[in-house]
Short mmCIF file of C-alpha atoms and ligand atoms in Angstrom, two decimals:
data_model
loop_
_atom_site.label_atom_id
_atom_site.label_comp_id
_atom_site.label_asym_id
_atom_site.label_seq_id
_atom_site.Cartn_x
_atom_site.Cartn_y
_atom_site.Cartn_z
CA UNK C 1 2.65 -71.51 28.18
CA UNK C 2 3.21 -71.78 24.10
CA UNK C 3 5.65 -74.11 23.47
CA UNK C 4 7.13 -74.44 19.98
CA UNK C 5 8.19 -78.37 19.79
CA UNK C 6 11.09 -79.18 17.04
CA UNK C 7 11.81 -82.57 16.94
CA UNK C 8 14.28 -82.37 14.32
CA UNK C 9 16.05 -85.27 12.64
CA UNK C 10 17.70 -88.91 13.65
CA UNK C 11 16.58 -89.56 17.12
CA UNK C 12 14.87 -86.35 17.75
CA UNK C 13 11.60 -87.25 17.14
CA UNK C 14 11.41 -90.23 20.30
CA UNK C 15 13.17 -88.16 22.34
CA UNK C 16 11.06 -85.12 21.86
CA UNK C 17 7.99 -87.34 22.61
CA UNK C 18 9.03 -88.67 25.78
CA UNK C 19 9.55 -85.28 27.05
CA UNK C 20 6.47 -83.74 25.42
CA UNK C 21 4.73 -86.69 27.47
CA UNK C 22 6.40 -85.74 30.99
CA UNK C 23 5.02 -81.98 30.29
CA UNK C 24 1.66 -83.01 29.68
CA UNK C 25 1.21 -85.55 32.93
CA UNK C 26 1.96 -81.95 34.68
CA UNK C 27 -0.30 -80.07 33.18
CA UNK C 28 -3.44 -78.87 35.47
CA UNK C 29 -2.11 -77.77 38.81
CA UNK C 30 -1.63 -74.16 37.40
CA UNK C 31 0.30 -75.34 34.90
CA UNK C 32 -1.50 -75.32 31.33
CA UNK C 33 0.80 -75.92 28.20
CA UNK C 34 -0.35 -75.15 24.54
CA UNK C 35 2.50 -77.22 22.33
CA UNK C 36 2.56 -76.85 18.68
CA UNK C 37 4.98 -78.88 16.21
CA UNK C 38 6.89 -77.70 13.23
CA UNK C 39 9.48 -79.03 11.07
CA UNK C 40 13.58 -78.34 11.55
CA UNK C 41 17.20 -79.84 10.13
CA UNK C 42 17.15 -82.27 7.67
CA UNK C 43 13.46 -83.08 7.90
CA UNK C 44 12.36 -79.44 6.94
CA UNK C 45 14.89 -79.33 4.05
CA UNK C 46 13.04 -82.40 2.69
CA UNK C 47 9.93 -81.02 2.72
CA UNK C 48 10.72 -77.18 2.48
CA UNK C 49 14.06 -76.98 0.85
CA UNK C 50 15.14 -75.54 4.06
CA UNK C 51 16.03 -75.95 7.28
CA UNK C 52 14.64 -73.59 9.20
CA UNK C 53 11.48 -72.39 7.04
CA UNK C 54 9.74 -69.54 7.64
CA UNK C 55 6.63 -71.05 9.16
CA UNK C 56 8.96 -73.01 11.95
CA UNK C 57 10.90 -69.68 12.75
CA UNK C 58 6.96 -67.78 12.70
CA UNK C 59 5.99 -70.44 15.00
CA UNK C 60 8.82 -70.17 17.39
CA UNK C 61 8.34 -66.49 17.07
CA UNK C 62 4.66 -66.71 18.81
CA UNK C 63 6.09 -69.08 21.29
CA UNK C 64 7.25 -68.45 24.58
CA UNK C 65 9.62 -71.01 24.75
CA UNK C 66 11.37 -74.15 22.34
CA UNK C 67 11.82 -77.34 23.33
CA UNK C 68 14.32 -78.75 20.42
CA UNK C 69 15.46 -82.24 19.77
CA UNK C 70 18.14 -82.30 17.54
CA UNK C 71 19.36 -82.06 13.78
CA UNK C 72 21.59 -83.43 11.43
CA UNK C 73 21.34 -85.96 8.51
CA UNK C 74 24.78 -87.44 7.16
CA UNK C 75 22.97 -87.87 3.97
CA UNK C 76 22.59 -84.12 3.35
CA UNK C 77 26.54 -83.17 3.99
CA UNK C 78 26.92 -82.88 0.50
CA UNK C 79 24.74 -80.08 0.81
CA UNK C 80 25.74 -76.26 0.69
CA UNK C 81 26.38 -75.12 3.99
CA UNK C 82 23.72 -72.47 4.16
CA UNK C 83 21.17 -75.20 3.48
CA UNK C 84 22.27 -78.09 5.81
CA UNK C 85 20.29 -79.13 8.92
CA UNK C 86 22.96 -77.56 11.55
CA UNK C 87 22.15 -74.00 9.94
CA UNK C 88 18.67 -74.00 11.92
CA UNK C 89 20.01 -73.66 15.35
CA UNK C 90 22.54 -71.09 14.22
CA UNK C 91 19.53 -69.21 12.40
CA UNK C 92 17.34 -69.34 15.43
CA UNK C 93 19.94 -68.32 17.87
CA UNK C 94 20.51 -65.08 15.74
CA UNK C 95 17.11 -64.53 14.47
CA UNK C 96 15.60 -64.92 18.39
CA UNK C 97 18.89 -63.25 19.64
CA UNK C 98 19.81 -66.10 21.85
CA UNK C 99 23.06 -64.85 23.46
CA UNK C 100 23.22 -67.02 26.36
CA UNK C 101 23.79 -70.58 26.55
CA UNK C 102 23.33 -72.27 30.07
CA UNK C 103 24.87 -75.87 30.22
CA UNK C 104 24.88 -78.04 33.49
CA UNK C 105 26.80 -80.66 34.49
CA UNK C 106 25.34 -82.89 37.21
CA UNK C 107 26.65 -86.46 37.92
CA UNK C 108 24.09 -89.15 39.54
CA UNK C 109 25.00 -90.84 42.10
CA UNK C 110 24.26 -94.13 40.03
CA UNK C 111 26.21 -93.26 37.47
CA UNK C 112 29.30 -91.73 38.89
CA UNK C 113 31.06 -94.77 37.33
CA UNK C 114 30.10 -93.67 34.01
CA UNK C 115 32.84 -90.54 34.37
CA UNK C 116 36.97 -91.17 33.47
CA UNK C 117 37.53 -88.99 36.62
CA UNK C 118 37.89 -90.49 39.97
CA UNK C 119 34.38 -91.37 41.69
CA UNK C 120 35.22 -88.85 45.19
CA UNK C 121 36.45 -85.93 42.26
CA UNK C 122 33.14 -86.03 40.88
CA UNK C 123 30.46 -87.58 42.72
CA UNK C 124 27.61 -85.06 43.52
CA UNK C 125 28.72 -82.51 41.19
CA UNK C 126 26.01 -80.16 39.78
CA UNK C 127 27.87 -76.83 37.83
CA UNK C 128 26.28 -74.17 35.65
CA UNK C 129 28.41 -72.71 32.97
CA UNK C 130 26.90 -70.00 31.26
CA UNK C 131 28.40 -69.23 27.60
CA UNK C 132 27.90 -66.24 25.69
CA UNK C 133 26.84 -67.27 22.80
CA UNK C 134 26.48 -64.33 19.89
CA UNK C 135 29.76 -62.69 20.42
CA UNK C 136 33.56 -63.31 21.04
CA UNK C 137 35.91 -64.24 18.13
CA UNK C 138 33.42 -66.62 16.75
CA UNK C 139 31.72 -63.46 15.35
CA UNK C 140 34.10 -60.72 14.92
CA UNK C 141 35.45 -58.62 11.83
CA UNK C 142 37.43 -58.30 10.09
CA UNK C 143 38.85 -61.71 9.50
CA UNK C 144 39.70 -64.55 6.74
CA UNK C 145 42.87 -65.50 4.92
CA UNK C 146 45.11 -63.42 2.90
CA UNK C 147 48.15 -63.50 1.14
CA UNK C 148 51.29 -61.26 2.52
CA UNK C 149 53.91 -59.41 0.43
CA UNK C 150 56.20 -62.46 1.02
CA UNK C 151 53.37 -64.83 -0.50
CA UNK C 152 52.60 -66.66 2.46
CA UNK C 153 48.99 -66.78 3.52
CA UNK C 154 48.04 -65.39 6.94
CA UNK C 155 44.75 -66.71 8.69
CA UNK C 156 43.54 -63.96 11.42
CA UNK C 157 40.19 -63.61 13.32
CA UNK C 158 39.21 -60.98 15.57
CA UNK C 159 37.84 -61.38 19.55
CA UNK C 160 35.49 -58.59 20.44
CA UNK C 161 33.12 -57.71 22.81
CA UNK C 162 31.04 -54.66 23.41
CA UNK C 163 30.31 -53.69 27.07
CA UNK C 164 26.85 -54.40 26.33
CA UNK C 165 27.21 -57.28 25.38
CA UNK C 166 29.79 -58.12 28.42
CA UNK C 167 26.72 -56.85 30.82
CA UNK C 168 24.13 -58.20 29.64
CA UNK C 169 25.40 -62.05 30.07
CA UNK C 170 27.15 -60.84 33.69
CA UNK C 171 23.57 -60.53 34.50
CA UNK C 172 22.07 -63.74 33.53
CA UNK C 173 25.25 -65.24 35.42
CA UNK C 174 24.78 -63.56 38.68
CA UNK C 175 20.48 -64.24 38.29
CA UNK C 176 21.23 -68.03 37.37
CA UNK C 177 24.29 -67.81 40.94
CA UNK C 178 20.65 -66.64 42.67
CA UNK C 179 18.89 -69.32 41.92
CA UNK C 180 21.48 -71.60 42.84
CA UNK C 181 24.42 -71.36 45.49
CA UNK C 182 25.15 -68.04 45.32
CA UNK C 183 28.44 -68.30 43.72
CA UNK C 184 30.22 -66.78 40.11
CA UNK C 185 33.13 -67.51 38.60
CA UNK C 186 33.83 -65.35 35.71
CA UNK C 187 36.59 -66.84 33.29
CA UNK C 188 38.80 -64.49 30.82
CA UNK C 189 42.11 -63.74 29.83
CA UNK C 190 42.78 -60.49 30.77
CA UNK C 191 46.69 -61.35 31.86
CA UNK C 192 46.60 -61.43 27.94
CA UNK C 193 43.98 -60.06 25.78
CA UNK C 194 42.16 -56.58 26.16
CA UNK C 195 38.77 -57.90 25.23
CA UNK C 196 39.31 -59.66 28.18
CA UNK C 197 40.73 -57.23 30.33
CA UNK C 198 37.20 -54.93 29.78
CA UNK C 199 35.15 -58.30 30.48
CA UNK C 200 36.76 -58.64 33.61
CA UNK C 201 36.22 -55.21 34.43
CA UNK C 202 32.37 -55.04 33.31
CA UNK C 203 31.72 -58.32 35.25
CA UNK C 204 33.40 -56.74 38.43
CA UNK C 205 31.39 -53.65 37.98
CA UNK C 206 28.17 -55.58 37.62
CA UNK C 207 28.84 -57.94 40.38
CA UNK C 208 28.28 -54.38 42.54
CA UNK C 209 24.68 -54.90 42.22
CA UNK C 210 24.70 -58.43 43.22
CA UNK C 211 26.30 -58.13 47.15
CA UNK C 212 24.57 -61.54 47.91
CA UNK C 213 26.58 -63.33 45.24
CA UNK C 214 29.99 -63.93 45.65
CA UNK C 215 32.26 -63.46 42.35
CA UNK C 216 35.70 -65.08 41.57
CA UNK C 217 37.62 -64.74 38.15
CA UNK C 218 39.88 -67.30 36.79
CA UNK C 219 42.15 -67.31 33.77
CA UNK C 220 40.88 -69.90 31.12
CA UNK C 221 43.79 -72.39 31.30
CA UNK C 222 43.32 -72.17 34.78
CA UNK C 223 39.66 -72.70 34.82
CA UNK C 224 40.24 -75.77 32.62
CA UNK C 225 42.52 -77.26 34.88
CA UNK C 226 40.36 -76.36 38.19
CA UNK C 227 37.75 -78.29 36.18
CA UNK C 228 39.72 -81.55 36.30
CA UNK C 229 41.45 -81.09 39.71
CA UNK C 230 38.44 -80.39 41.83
CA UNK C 231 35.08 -79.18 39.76
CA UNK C 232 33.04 -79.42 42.79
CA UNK C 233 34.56 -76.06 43.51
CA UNK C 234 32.35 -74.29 40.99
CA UNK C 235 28.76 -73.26 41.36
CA UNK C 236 28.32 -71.29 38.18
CA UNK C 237 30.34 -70.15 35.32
CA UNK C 238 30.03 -67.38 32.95
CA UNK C 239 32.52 -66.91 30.19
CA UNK C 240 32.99 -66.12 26.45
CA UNK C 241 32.13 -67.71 23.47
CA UNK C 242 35.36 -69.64 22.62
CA UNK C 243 36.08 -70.07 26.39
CA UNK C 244 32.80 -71.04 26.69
CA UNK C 245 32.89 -73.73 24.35
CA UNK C 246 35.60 -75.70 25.08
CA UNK C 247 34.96 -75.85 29.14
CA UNK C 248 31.12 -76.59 28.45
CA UNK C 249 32.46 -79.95 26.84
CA UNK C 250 35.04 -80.20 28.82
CA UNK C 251 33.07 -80.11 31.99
CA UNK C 252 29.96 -82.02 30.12
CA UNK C 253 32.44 -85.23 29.95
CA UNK C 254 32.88 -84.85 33.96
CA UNK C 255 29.87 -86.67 33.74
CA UNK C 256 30.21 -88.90 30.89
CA UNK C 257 27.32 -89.66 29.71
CA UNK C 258 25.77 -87.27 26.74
CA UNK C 259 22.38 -89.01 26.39
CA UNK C 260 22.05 -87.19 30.10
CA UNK C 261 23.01 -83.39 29.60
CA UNK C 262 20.23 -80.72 28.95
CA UNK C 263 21.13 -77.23 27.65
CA UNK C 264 19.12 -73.49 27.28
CA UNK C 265 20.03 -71.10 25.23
CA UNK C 266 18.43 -67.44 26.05
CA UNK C 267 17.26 -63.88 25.08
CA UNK C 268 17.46 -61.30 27.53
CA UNK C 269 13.25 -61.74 28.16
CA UNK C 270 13.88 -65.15 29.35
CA UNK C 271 12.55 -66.73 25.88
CA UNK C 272 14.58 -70.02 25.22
CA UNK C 273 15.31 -73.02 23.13
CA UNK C 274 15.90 -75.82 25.20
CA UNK C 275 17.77 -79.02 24.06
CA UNK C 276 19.84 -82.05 24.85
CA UNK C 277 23.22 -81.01 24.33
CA UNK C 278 23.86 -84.26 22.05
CA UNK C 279 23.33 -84.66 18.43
CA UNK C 280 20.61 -86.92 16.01
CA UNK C 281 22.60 -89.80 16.62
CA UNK C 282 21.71 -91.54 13.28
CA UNK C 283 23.12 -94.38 14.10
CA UNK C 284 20.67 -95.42 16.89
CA UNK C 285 17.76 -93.68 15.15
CA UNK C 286 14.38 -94.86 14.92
CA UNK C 287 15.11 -98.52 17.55
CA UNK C 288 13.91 -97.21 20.40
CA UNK C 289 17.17 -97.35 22.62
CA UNK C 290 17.79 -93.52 22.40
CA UNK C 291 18.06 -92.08 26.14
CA UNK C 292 15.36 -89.31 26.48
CA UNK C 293 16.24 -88.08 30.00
CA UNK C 294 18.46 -85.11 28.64
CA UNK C 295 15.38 -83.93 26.61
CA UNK C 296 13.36 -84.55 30.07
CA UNK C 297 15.21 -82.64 31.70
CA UNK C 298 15.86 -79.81 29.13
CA UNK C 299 11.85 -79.61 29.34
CA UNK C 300 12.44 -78.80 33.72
CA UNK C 301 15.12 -76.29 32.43
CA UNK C 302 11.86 -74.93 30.75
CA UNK C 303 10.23 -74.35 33.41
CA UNK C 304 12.69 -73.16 35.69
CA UNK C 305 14.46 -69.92 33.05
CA UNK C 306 11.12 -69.44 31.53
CA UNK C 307 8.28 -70.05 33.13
CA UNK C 308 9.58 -69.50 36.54
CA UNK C 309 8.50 -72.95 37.87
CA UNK C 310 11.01 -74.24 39.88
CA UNK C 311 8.82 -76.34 41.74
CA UNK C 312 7.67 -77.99 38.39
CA UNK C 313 11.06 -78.50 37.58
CA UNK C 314 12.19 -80.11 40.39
CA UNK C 315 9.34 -82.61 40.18
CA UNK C 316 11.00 -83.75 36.85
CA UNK C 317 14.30 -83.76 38.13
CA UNK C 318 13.47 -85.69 40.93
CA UNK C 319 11.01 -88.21 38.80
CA UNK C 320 14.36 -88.31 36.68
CA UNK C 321 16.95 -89.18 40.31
CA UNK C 322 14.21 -91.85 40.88
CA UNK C 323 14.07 -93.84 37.69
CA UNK C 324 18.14 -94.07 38.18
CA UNK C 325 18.11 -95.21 41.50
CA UNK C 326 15.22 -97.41 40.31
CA UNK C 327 17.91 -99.17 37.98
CA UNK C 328 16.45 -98.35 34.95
CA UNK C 329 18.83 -97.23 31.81
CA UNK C 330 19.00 -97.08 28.29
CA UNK C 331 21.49 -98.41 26.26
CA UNK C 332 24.28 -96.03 27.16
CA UNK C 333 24.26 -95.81 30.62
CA UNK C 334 23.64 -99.21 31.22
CA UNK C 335 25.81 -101.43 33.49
CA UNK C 336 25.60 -105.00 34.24
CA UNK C 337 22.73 -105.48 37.64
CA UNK C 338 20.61 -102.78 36.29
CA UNK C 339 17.52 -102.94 34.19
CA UNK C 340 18.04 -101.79 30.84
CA UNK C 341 14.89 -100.08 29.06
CA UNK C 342 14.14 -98.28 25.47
CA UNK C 343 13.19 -94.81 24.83
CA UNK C 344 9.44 -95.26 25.50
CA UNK C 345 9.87 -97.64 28.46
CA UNK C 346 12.00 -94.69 30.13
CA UNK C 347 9.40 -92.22 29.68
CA UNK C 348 6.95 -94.58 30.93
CA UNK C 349 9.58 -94.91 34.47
CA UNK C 350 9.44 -91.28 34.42
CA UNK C 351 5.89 -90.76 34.39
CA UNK C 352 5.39 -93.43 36.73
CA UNK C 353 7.57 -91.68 38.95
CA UNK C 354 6.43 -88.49 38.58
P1 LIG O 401 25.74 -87.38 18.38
O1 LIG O 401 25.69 -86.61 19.63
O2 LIG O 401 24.51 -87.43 17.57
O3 LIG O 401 26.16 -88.88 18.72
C1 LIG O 401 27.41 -89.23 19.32
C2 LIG O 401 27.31 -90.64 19.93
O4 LIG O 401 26.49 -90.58 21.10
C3 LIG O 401 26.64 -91.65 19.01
O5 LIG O 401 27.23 -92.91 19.19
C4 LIG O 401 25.20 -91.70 19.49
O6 LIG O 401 24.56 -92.92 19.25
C5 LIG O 401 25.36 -91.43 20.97
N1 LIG O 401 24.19 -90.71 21.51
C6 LIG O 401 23.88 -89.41 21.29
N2 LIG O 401 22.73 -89.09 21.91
C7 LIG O 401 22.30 -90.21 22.52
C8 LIG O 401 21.16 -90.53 23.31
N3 LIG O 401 20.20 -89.62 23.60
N4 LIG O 401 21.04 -91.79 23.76
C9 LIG O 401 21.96 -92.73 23.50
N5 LIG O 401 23.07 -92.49 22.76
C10 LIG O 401 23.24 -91.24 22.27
O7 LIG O 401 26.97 -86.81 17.54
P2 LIG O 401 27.44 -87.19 16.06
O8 LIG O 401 27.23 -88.65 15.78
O9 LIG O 401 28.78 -86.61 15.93
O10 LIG O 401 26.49 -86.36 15.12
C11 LIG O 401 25.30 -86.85 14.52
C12 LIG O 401 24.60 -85.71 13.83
O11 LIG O 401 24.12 -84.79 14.83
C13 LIG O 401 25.49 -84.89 12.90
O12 LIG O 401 24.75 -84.57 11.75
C14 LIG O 401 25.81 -83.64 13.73
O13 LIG O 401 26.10 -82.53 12.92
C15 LIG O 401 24.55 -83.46 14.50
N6 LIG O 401 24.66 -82.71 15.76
C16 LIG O 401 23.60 -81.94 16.09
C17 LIG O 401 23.58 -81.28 17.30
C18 LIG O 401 22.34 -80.51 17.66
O14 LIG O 401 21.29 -80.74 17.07
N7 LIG O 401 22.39 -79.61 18.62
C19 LIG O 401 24.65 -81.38 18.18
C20 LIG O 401 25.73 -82.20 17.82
C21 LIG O 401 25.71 -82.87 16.60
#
């Protein structure tokens, strides 16, 4: 298994060796991971004058899988946009054709205080919401800003989606469904908009091949207030891009605590990047109090989308259940009576556990 490491900028770096760490303590055991480093974000713009060079996108290009930490650098915002850290995840999406996005949201038991819902709405909640990822309105043309004949300037945008592309993300939805409970919800808007009208449609006509999974649509608002009301409802998700993005962070703060939330983002031959859904976090940079179990656990989503290992993942997961009920937490998920720990001391609970 070649794995293309990234570490990235700000806290990247620790987090993406505590995970790198948890990988390696499973190697043997049919398991044999070959993990080679490159340079991303800010850090590859310092040294390359961009930020995703050619050598890091060859690199992930031989891999079979990423396992990303994170970018961003305030110092560079100055910078033009083609050329600022955040530009290498967009360029590796496209260039790797990374059209769906997979992004759980599980709360702990121990830290079910942690969400601003009540404790019974969300306690032992574990959804998938798959987002597509290359498409939607986000993408489509023609839009911009022009002027009318009156003077006034119009903004417009256009939502499209081929049936392609509609299929090819029903599929990963209903696959992921398999893996789990068996159960889709497909969100659109097709009391309003045609694109969504031909994604319900497409989804329905895929869901023929998948008799073992049920399938339920919702409309978006809906979906957004079914996420709030009673989320333990769901098993997983699939929507748009714009849908997509709001109800993944909608249904990540269920949870409430980013330094916990992996995410995967794949091609249709099950090659990935895999990374905590949270940002370089400047601010805590470089002290050691970063929380590296969202990078753990983007490393089991590894595994399990592509490599197959579910086993292997679970191991992690669980390692990661036990260190929480142990009492250990970083910084931001710590509460008074448990034992609060730095980035390397977690991955030290985590290996101990595994
Ligand atoms: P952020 O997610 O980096 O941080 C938000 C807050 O959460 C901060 O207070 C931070 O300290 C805390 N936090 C984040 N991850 C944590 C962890 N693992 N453990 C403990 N605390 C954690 O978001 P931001 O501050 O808005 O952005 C910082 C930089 O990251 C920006 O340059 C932004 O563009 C970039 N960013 C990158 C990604 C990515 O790489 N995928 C995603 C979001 C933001």
């Amino acid at each position: 298994m070649k794995i293309c490491i990234l570490p990235g900028d700000g806290i990247g770096p620790e987090i993406t060796t505590q995970a790198v760490r948890v990988l390696k303590a499973l190697a043997g055991d049919g398991l044999d991971f070959d993990t080679q480093e490159a340079l991303v974000g800010g850090a590859a713009y310092r040294s390359h004058g961009h930020p995703l060079p050619a050598s890091t996108l060859a690199l992930a290009r031989e891999s079979d899988a990423i396992l990303f930490g994170a970018v961003g650098d305030f110092s560079l915002d100055t910078l033009p946009r083609e050329l600022r850290p955040e530009q290498a995840i967009l360029g590796l999406r496209k260039e790797l054709n990374l059209f769906a996005n997979f992004r759980p949201a599980l709360v702990y038991p121990e830290l079910v205080q942690a969400s601003s819902l009540k404790a019974e709405v969300v306690a032992g909640l574990d959804i998938l919401i798959i987002r597509e990822l290359t498409g939607d309105i986000y993408f489509g043309q023609p839009r911009g800003i022009r002027v009318l004949d009156n003077g006034e300037r119009e903004g417009f945008d256009t939502m499209r989606y081929s049936e392609s592309e509609i299929r090819r993300v029903a599929h990963v939805g209903f696959q992921a469904a398999r893996k789990r409970q068996h159960r889709l919800c497909s969100v659109d808007k097709a009391n309003v908009l045609d694109t969504m009208q031909l994604w319900r449609e497409v989804v329905t006509e895929v869901g023929k091949e998948y008799s073992d999974v049920e399938l339920s649509h919702l409309y978006v608002d809906n979906a957004a207030m079914q996420l709030l009301k009673n989320p333990k409802q769901f098993d997983v998700m699939v929507t748009g891009n714009m849908f997509g993005d709001i109800l993944s962070d909608e249904a990540s703060m269920l949870t409430g605590s980013i330094g916990m939330l992996p995410s995967a983002s794949l091609n249709e031959h099950g090659f990935g990047l895999y990374e905590p859904i949270h940002g370089s976090a400047p601010d805590i940079a470089g002290k050691n109090i970063a929380n590296p179990l969202a990078t753990i656990l983007s490393a089991a989503m590894m595994l399990r989308y592509s490599f197959n290992q579910a086993a292997a993942a679970e191991r992690i997961e669980a390692a990661v259940r036990r260190v929480l009920a142990q009492g250990f937490r970083t910084g931001d998920i710590f509460e008074p009576g448990t034992r609060k720990v730095g980035t390397i001391e977690m991955g030290d609970a985590v290996l101990a556990a595994l």
